[in-house]
mmCIF file of C-alpha atoms in Angstrom:
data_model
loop_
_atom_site.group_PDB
_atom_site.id
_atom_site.type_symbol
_atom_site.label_atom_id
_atom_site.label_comp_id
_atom_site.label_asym_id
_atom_site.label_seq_id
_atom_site.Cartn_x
_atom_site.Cartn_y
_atom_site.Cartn_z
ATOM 1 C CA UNK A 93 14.851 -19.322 13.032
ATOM 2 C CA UNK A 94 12.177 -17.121 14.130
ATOM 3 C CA UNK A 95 12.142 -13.422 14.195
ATOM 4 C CA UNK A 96 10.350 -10.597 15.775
ATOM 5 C CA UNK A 97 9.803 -7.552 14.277
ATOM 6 C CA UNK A 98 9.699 -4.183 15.701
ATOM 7 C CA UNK A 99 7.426 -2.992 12.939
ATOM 8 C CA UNK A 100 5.542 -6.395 13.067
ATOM 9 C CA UNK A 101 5.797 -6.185 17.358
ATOM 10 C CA UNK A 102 2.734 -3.432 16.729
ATOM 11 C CA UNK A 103 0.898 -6.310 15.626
ATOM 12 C CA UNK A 104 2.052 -9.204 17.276
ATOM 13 C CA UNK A 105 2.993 -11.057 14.014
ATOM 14 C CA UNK A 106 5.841 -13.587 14.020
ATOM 15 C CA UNK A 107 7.805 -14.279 11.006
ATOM 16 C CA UNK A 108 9.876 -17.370 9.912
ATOM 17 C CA UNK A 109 13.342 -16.468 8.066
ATOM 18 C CA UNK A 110 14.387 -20.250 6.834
ATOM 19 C CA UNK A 111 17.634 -19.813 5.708
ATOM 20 C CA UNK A 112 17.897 -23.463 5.437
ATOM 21 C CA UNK A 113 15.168 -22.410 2.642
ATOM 22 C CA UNK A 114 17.214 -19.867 1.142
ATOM 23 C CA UNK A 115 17.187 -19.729 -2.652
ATOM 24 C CA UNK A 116 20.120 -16.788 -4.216
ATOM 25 C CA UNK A 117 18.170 -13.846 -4.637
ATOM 26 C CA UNK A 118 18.845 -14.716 -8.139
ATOM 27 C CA UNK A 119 17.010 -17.626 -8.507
ATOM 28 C CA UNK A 120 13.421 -15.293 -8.218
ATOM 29 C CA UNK A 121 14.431 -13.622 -11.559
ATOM 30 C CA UNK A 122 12.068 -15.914 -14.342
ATOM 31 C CA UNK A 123 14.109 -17.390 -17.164
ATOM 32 C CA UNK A 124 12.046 -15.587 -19.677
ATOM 33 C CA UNK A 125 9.833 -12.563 -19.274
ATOM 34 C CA UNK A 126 6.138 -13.398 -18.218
ATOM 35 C CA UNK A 127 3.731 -13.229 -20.702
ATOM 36 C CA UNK A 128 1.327 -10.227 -19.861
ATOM 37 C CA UNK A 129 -2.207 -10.627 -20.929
ATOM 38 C CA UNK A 130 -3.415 -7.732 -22.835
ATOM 39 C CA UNK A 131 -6.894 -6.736 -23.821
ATOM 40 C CA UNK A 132 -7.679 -5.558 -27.006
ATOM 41 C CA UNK A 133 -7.261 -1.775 -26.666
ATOM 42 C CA UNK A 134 -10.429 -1.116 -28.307
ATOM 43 C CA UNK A 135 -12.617 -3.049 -25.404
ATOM 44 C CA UNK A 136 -10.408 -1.443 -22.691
ATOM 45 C CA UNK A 137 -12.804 0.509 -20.445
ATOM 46 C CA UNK A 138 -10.077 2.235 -18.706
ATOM 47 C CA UNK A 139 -8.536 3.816 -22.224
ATOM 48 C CA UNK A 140 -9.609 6.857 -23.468
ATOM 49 C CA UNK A 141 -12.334 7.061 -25.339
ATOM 50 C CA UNK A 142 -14.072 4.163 -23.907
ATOM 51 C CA UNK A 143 -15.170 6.616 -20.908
ATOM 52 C CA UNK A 144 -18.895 5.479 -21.606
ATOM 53 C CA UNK A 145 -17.596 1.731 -20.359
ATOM 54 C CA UNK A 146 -17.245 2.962 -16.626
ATOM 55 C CA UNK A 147 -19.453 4.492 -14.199
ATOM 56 C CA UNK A 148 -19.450 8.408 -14.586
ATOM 57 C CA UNK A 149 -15.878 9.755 -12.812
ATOM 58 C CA UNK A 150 -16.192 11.034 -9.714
ATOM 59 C CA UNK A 151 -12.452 12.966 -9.580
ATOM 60 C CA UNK A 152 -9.667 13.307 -12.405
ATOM 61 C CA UNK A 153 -7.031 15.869 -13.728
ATOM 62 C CA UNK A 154 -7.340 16.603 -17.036
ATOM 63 C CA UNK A 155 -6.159 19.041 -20.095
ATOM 64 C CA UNK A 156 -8.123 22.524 -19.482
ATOM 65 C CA UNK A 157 -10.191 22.171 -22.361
ATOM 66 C CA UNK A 158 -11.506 18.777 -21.897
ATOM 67 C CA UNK A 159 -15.387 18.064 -20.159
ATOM 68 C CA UNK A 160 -15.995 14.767 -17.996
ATOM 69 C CA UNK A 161 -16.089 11.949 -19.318
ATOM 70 C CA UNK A 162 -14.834 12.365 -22.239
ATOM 71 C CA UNK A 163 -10.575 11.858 -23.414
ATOM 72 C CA UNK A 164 -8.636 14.662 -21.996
ATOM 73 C CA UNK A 165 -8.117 12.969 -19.029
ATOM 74 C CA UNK A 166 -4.496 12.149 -17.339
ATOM 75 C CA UNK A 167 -5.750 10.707 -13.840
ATOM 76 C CA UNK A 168 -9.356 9.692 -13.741
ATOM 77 C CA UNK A 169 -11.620 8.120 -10.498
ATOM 78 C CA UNK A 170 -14.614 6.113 -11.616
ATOM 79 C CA UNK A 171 -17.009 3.980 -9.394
ATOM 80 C CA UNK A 172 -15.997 0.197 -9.648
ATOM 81 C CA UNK A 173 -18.316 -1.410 -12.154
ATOM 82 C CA UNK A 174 -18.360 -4.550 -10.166
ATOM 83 C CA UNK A 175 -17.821 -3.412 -6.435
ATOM 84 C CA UNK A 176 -17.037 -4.918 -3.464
ATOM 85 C CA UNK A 177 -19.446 -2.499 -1.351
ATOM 86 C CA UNK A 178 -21.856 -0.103 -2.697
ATOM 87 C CA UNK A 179 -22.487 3.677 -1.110
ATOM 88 C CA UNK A 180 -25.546 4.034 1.726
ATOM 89 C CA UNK A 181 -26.034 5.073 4.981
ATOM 90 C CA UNK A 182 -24.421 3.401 7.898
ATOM 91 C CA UNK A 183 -26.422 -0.191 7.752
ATOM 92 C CA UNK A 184 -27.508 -1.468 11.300
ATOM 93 C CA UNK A 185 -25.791 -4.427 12.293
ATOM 94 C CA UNK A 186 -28.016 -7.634 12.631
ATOM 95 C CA UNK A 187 -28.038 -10.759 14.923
ATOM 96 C CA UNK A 188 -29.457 -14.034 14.374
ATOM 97 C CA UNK A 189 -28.202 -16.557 17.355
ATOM 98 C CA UNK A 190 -24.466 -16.415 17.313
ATOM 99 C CA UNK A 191 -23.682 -15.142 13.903
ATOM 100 C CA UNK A 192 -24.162 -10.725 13.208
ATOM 101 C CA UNK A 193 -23.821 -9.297 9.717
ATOM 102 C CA UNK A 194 -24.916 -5.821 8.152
ATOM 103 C CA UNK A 195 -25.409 -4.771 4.701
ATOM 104 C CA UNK A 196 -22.013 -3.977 1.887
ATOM 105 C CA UNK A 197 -22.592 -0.351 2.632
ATOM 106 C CA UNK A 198 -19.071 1.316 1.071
ATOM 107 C CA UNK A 199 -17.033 3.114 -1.637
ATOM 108 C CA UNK A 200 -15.236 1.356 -3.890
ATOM 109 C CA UNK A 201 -13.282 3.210 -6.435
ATOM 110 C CA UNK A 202 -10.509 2.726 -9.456
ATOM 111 C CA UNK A 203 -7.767 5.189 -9.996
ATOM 112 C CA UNK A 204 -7.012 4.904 -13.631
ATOM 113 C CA UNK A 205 -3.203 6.307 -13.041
ATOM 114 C CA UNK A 206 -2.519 7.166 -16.708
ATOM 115 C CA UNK A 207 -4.110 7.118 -20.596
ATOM 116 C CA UNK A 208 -1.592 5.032 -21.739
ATOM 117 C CA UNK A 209 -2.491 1.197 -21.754
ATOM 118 C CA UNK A 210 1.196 0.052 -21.504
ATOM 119 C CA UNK A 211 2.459 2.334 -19.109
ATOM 120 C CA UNK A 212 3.292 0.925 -15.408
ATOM 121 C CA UNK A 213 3.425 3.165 -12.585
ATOM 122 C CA UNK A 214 7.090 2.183 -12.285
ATOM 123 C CA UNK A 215 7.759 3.791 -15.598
ATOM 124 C CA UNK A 216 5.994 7.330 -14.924
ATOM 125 C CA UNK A 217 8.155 10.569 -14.595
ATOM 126 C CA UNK A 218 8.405 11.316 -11.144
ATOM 127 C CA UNK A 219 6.104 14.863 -11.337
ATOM 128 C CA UNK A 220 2.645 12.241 -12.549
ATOM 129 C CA UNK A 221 3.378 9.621 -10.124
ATOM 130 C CA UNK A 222 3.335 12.569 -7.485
ATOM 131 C CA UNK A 223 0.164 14.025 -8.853
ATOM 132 C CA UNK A 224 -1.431 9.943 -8.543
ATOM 133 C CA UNK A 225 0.027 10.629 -4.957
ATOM 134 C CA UNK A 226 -2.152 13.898 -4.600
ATOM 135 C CA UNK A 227 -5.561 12.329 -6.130
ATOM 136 C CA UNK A 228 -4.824 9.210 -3.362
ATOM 137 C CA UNK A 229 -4.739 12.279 -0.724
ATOM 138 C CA UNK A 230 -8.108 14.079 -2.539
ATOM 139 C CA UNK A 231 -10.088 10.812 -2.503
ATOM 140 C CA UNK A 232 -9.535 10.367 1.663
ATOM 141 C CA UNK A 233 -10.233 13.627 2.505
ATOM 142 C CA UNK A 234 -13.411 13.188 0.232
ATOM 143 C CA UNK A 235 -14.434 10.311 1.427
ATOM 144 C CA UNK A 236 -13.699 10.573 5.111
ATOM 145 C CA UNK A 237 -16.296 13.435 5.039
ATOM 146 C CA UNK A 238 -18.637 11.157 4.990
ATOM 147 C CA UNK A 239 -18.297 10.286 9.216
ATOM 148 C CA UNK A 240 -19.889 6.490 8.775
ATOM 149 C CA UNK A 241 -16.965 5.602 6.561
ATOM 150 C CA UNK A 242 -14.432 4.483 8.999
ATOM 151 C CA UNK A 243 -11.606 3.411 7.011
ATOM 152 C CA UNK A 244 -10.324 4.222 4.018
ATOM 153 C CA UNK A 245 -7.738 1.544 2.510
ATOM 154 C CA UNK A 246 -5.890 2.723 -0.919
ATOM 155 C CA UNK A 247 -4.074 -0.097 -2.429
ATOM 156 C CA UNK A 248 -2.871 -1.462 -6.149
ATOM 157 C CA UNK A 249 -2.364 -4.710 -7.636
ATOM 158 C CA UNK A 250 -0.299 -4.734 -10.239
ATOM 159 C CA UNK A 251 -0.655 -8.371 -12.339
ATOM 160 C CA UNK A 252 -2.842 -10.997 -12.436
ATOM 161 C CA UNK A 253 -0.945 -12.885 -9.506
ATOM 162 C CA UNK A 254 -1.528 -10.097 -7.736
ATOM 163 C CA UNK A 255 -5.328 -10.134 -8.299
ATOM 164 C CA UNK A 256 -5.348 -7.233 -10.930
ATOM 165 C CA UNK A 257 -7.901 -8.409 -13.745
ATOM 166 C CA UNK A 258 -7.428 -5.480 -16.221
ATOM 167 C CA UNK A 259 -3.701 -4.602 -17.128
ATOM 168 C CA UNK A 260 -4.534 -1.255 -17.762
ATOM 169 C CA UNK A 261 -2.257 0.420 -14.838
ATOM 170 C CA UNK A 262 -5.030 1.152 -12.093
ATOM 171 C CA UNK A 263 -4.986 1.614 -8.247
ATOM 172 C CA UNK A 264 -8.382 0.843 -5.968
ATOM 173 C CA UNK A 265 -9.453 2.904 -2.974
ATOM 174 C CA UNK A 266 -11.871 0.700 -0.660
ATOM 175 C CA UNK A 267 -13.812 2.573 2.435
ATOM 176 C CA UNK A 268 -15.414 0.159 4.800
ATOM 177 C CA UNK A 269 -17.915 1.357 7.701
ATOM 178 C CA UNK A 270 -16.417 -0.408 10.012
ATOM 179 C CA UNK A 271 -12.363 -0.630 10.929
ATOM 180 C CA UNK A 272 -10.788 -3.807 9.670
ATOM 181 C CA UNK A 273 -9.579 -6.456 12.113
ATOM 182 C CA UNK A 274 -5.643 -6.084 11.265
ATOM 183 C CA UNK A 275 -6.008 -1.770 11.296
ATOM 184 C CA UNK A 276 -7.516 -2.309 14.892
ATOM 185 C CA UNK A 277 -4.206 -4.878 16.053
ATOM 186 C CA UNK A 278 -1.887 -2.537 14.328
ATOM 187 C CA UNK A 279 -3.298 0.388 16.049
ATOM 188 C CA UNK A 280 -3.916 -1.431 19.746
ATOM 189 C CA UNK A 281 -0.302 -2.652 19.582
ATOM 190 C CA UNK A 282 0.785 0.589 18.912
ATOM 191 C CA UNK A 283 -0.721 2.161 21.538
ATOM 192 C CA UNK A 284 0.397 -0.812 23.705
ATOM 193 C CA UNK A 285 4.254 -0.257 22.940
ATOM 194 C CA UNK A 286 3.570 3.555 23.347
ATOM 195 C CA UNK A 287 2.287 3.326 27.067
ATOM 196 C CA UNK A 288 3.714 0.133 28.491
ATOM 197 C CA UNK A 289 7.229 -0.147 26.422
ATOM 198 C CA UNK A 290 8.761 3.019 24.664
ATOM 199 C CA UNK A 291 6.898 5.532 25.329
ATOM 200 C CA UNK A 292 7.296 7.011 21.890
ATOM 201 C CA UNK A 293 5.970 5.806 18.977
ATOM 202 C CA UNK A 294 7.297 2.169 17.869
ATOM 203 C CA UNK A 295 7.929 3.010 14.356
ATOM 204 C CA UNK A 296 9.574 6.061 14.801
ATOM 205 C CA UNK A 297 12.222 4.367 17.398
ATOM 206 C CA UNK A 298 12.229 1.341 14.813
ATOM 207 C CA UNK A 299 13.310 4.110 11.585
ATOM 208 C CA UNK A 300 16.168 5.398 13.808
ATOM 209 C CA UNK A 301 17.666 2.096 14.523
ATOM 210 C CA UNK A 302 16.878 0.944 10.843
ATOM 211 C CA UNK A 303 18.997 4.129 10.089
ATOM 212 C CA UNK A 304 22.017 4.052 12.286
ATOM 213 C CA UNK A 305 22.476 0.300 11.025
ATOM 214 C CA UNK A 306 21.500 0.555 7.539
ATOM 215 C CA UNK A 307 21.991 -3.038 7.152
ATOM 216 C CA UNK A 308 18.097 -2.757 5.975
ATOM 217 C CA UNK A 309 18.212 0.224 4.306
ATOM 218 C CA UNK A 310 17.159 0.313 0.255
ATOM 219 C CA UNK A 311 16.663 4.195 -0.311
ATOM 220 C CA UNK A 312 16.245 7.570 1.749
ATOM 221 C CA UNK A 313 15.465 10.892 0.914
ATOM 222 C CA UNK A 314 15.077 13.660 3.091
ATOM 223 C CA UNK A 315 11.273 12.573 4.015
ATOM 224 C CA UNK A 316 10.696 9.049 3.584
ATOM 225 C CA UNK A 317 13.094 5.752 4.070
ATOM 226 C CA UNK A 318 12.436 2.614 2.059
ATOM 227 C CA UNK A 319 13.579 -0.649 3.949
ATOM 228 C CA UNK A 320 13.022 -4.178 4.007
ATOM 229 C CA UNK A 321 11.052 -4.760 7.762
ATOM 230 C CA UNK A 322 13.562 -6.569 10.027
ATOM 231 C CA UNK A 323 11.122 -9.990 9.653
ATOM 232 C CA UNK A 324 9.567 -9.434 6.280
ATOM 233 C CA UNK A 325 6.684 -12.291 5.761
ATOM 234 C CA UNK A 326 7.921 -12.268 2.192
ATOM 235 C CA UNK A 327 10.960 -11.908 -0.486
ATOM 236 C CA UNK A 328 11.683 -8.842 -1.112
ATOM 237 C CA UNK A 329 9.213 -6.968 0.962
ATOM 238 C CA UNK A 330 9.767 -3.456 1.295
ATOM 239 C CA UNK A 331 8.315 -0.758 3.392
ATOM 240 C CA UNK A 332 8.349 3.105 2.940
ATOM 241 C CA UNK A 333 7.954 4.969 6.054
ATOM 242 C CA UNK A 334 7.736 8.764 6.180
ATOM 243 C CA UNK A 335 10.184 10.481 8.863
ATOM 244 C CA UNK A 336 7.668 13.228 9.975
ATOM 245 C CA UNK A 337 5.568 11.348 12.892
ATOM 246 C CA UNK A 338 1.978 11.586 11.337
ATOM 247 C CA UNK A 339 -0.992 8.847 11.856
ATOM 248 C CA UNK A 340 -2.965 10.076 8.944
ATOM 249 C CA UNK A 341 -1.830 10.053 5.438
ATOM 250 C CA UNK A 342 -4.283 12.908 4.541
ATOM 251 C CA UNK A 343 -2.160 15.063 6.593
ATOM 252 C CA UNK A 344 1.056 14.651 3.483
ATOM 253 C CA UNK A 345 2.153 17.664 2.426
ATOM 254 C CA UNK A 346 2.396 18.528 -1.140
ATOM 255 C CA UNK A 347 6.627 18.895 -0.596
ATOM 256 C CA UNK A 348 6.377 15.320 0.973
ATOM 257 C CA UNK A 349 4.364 14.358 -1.877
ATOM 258 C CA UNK A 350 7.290 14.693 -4.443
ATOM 259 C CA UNK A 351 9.771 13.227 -2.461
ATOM 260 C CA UNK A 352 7.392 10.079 -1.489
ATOM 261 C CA UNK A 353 7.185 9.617 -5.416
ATOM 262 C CA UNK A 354 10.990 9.686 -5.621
ATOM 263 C CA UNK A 355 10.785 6.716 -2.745
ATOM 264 C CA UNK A 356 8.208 4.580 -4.332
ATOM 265 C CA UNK A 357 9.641 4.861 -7.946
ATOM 266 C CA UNK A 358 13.140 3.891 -6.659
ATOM 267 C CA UNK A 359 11.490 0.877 -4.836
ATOM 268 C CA UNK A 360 9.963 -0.278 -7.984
ATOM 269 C CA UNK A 361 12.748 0.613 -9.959
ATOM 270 C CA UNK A 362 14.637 -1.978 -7.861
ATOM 271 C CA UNK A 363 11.833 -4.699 -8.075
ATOM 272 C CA UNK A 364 11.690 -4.233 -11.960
ATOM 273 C CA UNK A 365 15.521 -3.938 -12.515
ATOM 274 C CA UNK A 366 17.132 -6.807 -10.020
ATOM 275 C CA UNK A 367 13.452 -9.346 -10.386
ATOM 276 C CA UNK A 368 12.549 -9.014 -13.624
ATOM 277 C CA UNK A 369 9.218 -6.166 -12.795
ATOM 278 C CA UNK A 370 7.416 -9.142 -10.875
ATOM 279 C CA UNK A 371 4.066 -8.485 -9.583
ATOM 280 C CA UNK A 372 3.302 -7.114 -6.576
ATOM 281 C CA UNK A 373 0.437 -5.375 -4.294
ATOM 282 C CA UNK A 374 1.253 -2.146 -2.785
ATOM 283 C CA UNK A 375 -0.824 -1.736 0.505
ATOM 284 C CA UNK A 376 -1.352 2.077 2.519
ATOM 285 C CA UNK A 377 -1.633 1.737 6.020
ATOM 286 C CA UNK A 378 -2.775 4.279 7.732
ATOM 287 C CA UNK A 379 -5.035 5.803 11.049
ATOM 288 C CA UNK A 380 -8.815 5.719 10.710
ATOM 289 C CA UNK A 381 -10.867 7.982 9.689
ATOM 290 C CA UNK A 382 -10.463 11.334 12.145
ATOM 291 C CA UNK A 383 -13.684 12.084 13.402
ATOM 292 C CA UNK A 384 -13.374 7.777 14.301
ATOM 293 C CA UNK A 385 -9.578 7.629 15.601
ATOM 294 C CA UNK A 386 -10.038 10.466 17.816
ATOM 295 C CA UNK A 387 -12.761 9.168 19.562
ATOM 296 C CA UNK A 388 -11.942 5.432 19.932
ATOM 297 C CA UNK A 389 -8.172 5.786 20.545
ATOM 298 C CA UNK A 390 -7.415 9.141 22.234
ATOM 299 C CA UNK A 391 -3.822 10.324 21.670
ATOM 300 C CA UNK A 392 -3.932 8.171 18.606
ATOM 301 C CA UNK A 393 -2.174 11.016 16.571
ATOM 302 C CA UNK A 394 1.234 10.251 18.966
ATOM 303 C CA UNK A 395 1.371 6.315 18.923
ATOM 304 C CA UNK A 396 0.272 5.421 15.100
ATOM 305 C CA UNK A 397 2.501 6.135 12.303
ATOM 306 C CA UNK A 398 1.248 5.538 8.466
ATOM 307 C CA UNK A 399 3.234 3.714 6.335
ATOM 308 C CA UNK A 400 3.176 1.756 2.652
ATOM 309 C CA UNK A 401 3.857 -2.071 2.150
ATOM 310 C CA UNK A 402 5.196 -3.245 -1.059
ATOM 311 C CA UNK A 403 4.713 -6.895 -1.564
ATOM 312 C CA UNK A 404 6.213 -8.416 -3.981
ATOM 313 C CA UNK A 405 4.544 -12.198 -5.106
ATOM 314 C CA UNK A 406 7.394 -14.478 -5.579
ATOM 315 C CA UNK A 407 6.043 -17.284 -3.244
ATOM 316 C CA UNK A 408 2.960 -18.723 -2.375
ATOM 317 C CA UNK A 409 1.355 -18.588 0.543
ATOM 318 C CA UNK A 410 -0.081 -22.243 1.742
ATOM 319 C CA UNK A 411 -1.008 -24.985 3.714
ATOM 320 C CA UNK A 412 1.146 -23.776 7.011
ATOM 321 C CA UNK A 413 0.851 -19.856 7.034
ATOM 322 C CA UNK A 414 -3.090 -20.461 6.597
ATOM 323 C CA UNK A 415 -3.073 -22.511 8.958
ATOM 324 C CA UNK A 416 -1.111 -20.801 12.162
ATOM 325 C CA UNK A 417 -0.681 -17.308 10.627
ATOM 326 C CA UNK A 418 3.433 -17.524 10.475
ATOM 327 C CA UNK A 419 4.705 -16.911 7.084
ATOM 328 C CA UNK A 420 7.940 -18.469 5.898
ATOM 329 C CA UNK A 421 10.571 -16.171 4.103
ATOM 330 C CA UNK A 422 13.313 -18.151 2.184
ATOM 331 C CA UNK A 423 15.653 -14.868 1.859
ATOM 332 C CA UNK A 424 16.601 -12.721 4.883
ATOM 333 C CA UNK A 425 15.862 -9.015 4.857
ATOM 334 C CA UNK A 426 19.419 -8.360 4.974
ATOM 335 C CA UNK A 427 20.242 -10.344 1.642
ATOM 336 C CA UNK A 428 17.071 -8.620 -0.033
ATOM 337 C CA UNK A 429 18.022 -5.124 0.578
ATOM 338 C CA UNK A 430 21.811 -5.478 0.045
ATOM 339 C CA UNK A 431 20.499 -7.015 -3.856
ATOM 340 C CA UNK A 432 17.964 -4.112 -3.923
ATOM 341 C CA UNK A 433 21.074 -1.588 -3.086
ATOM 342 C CA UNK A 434 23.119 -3.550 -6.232
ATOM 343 C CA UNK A 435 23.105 -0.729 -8.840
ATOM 344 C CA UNK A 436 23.537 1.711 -6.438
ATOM 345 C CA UNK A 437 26.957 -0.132 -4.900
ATOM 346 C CA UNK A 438 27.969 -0.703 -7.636
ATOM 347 C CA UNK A 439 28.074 3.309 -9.481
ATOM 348 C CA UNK A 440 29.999 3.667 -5.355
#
């Protein structure tokens, strides 16, 4: 049957839950563990003392007594090597009959999240995840300086299903001069639902309903709620949402920080110790830049409400949701959060 989400009704996206699809939640756990490619440690430009194999850093925290560029380093920012867009000026747009296209004018940056090679983000105490947390917050603030840098998207991969092609535990921060097609819907729908429908905004109504049933619910702390969205596009999804109303991540403070780490180590805790650590893309979503938002959607700060995606890749995406843009989920939000809540029910 088809669902509509509350969370999804900001962007108008419709989600399939087949339960005549259904597999056990169970059956996504491999036989065996996956065998993770490895680089030789030596050619590893994200380990330290390879420092020369990136593009000078541009951002890290690191022991007192250590320079740039050099080991001493616990969180380090370096250009891409290979980017997707390249810093400039805001490039004109250009027209040629029907078709327009400007120049890769951008920032696209790696967040080496740790020294150690083998280390997952999932397996970092709580107080160096937060600090990751922090540089994420630096790097916007940074980069949204720059006005012609619309929108700043921080995101990680984590495998090679997931599209990471070093293992080397990274995150990527992306700013495009333009805002992206889906940050436009989500924002337009929620400005939409804000003036037409609720008049509040619809993710804050949608947290309060998610919390007086709890039949979503994976984890909450005093600031932030993990949940799996009422018609998640995929097994397992989960989404942390903070419970302070803000559009703008930059706008985190540094007591929110630590208890947003506590949220998005228990949600990978869960992923690594009911799946088998599978991989997965973790996804920001937040406001445009300021000095944009403001402008082009006034009030934005009331109707828009940041938020992070977990996605875990279990199942492929094919022929059908290319096609119309409708996903098919095989296991029912319910199911995934009550197996995500296991552990927990069962020290209850």
């Amino acid at each position: 049957h088809a669902v509509f989400d509350e969370l999804c009704r900001v962007s108008g996206r419709w989600v399939i839950i087949s339960t005549e699809r259904s597999r056990r939640p169970d059956d996504f756990r491999p036989s065996a563990p996956a065998e993770i490619r490895r680089e030789n440690l030596a050619f590893c430009p994200f380990c330290p003392g390879n420092e020369a194999k990136t593009p000078p850093e541009v951002y890290s925290t690191r022991d007192d007594d250590s320079k740039p560029d050099e080991p001493g380093w616990k969180i380090r920012v370096v250009p891409n090597k290979f980017p997707a867009l390249t810093p400039g000026p805001l490039p004109p747009r250009k027209t040629r009959g029907s078709y327009q296209w400007m120049a890769g004018v951008g920032i696209h940056e790696v967040i080496i999240e740790n020294p150690d090679h083998n280390v997952e983000m999932v397996d970092l105490p709580l107080d160096h995840l937060a600090e990751i947390i922090k540089v994420y917050r630096q790097r916007t603030i940074a980069i949204e300086q720059q006005f012609h840098y619309q929108y700043v998207q921080i995101f990680k991969n984590k495998g090679q299903e997931a599209g990471a092609s070093l293992s080397h535990p990274h995150s990527q921060i992306i700013a495009t001069p333009i805002v992206p097609k889906r940050i436009k819907e989500e924002v337009y729908g929620a400005e939409r639902l804000f003036r037409n429908s609720f008049r509040e905004c619809a993710i804050c109504r949608q947290l309060r309903e998610e919390l007086q049933s709890g039949e979503r619910l994976v984890f909450e702390n005093e600031s932030f709620v993990v949940m799996t969205p009422f018609a998640s596009r995929f097994p397992f999804e989960m989404t942390i949402v903070p419970k302070r109303h803000s559009a703008f991540f930059r706008q985190i403070a540094d007591e929110e920080i630590a208890l947003l780490a506590e949220a998005l180590k228990q949600a990978l805790n869960r992923l690594k110790a009911q799946l088998s650590d599978p991989p997965f893309n973790l996804v920001f979503h937040q406001a445009p830049n300021p000095q944009v938002a403001e402008k082009a959607w006034p009030g934005i700060d009331y109707y828009y409400h940041w938020h992070l995606e977990i996605l875990p890749i279990l199942t492929k995406v094919a022929g059908f949701e290319l096609g119309t843009g409708f996903y098919i989920n095989p296991v029912p939000p319910e199911s995934a959060a009550g197996y995500l809540r296991k552990d927990e029910q069962s020290k209850s």
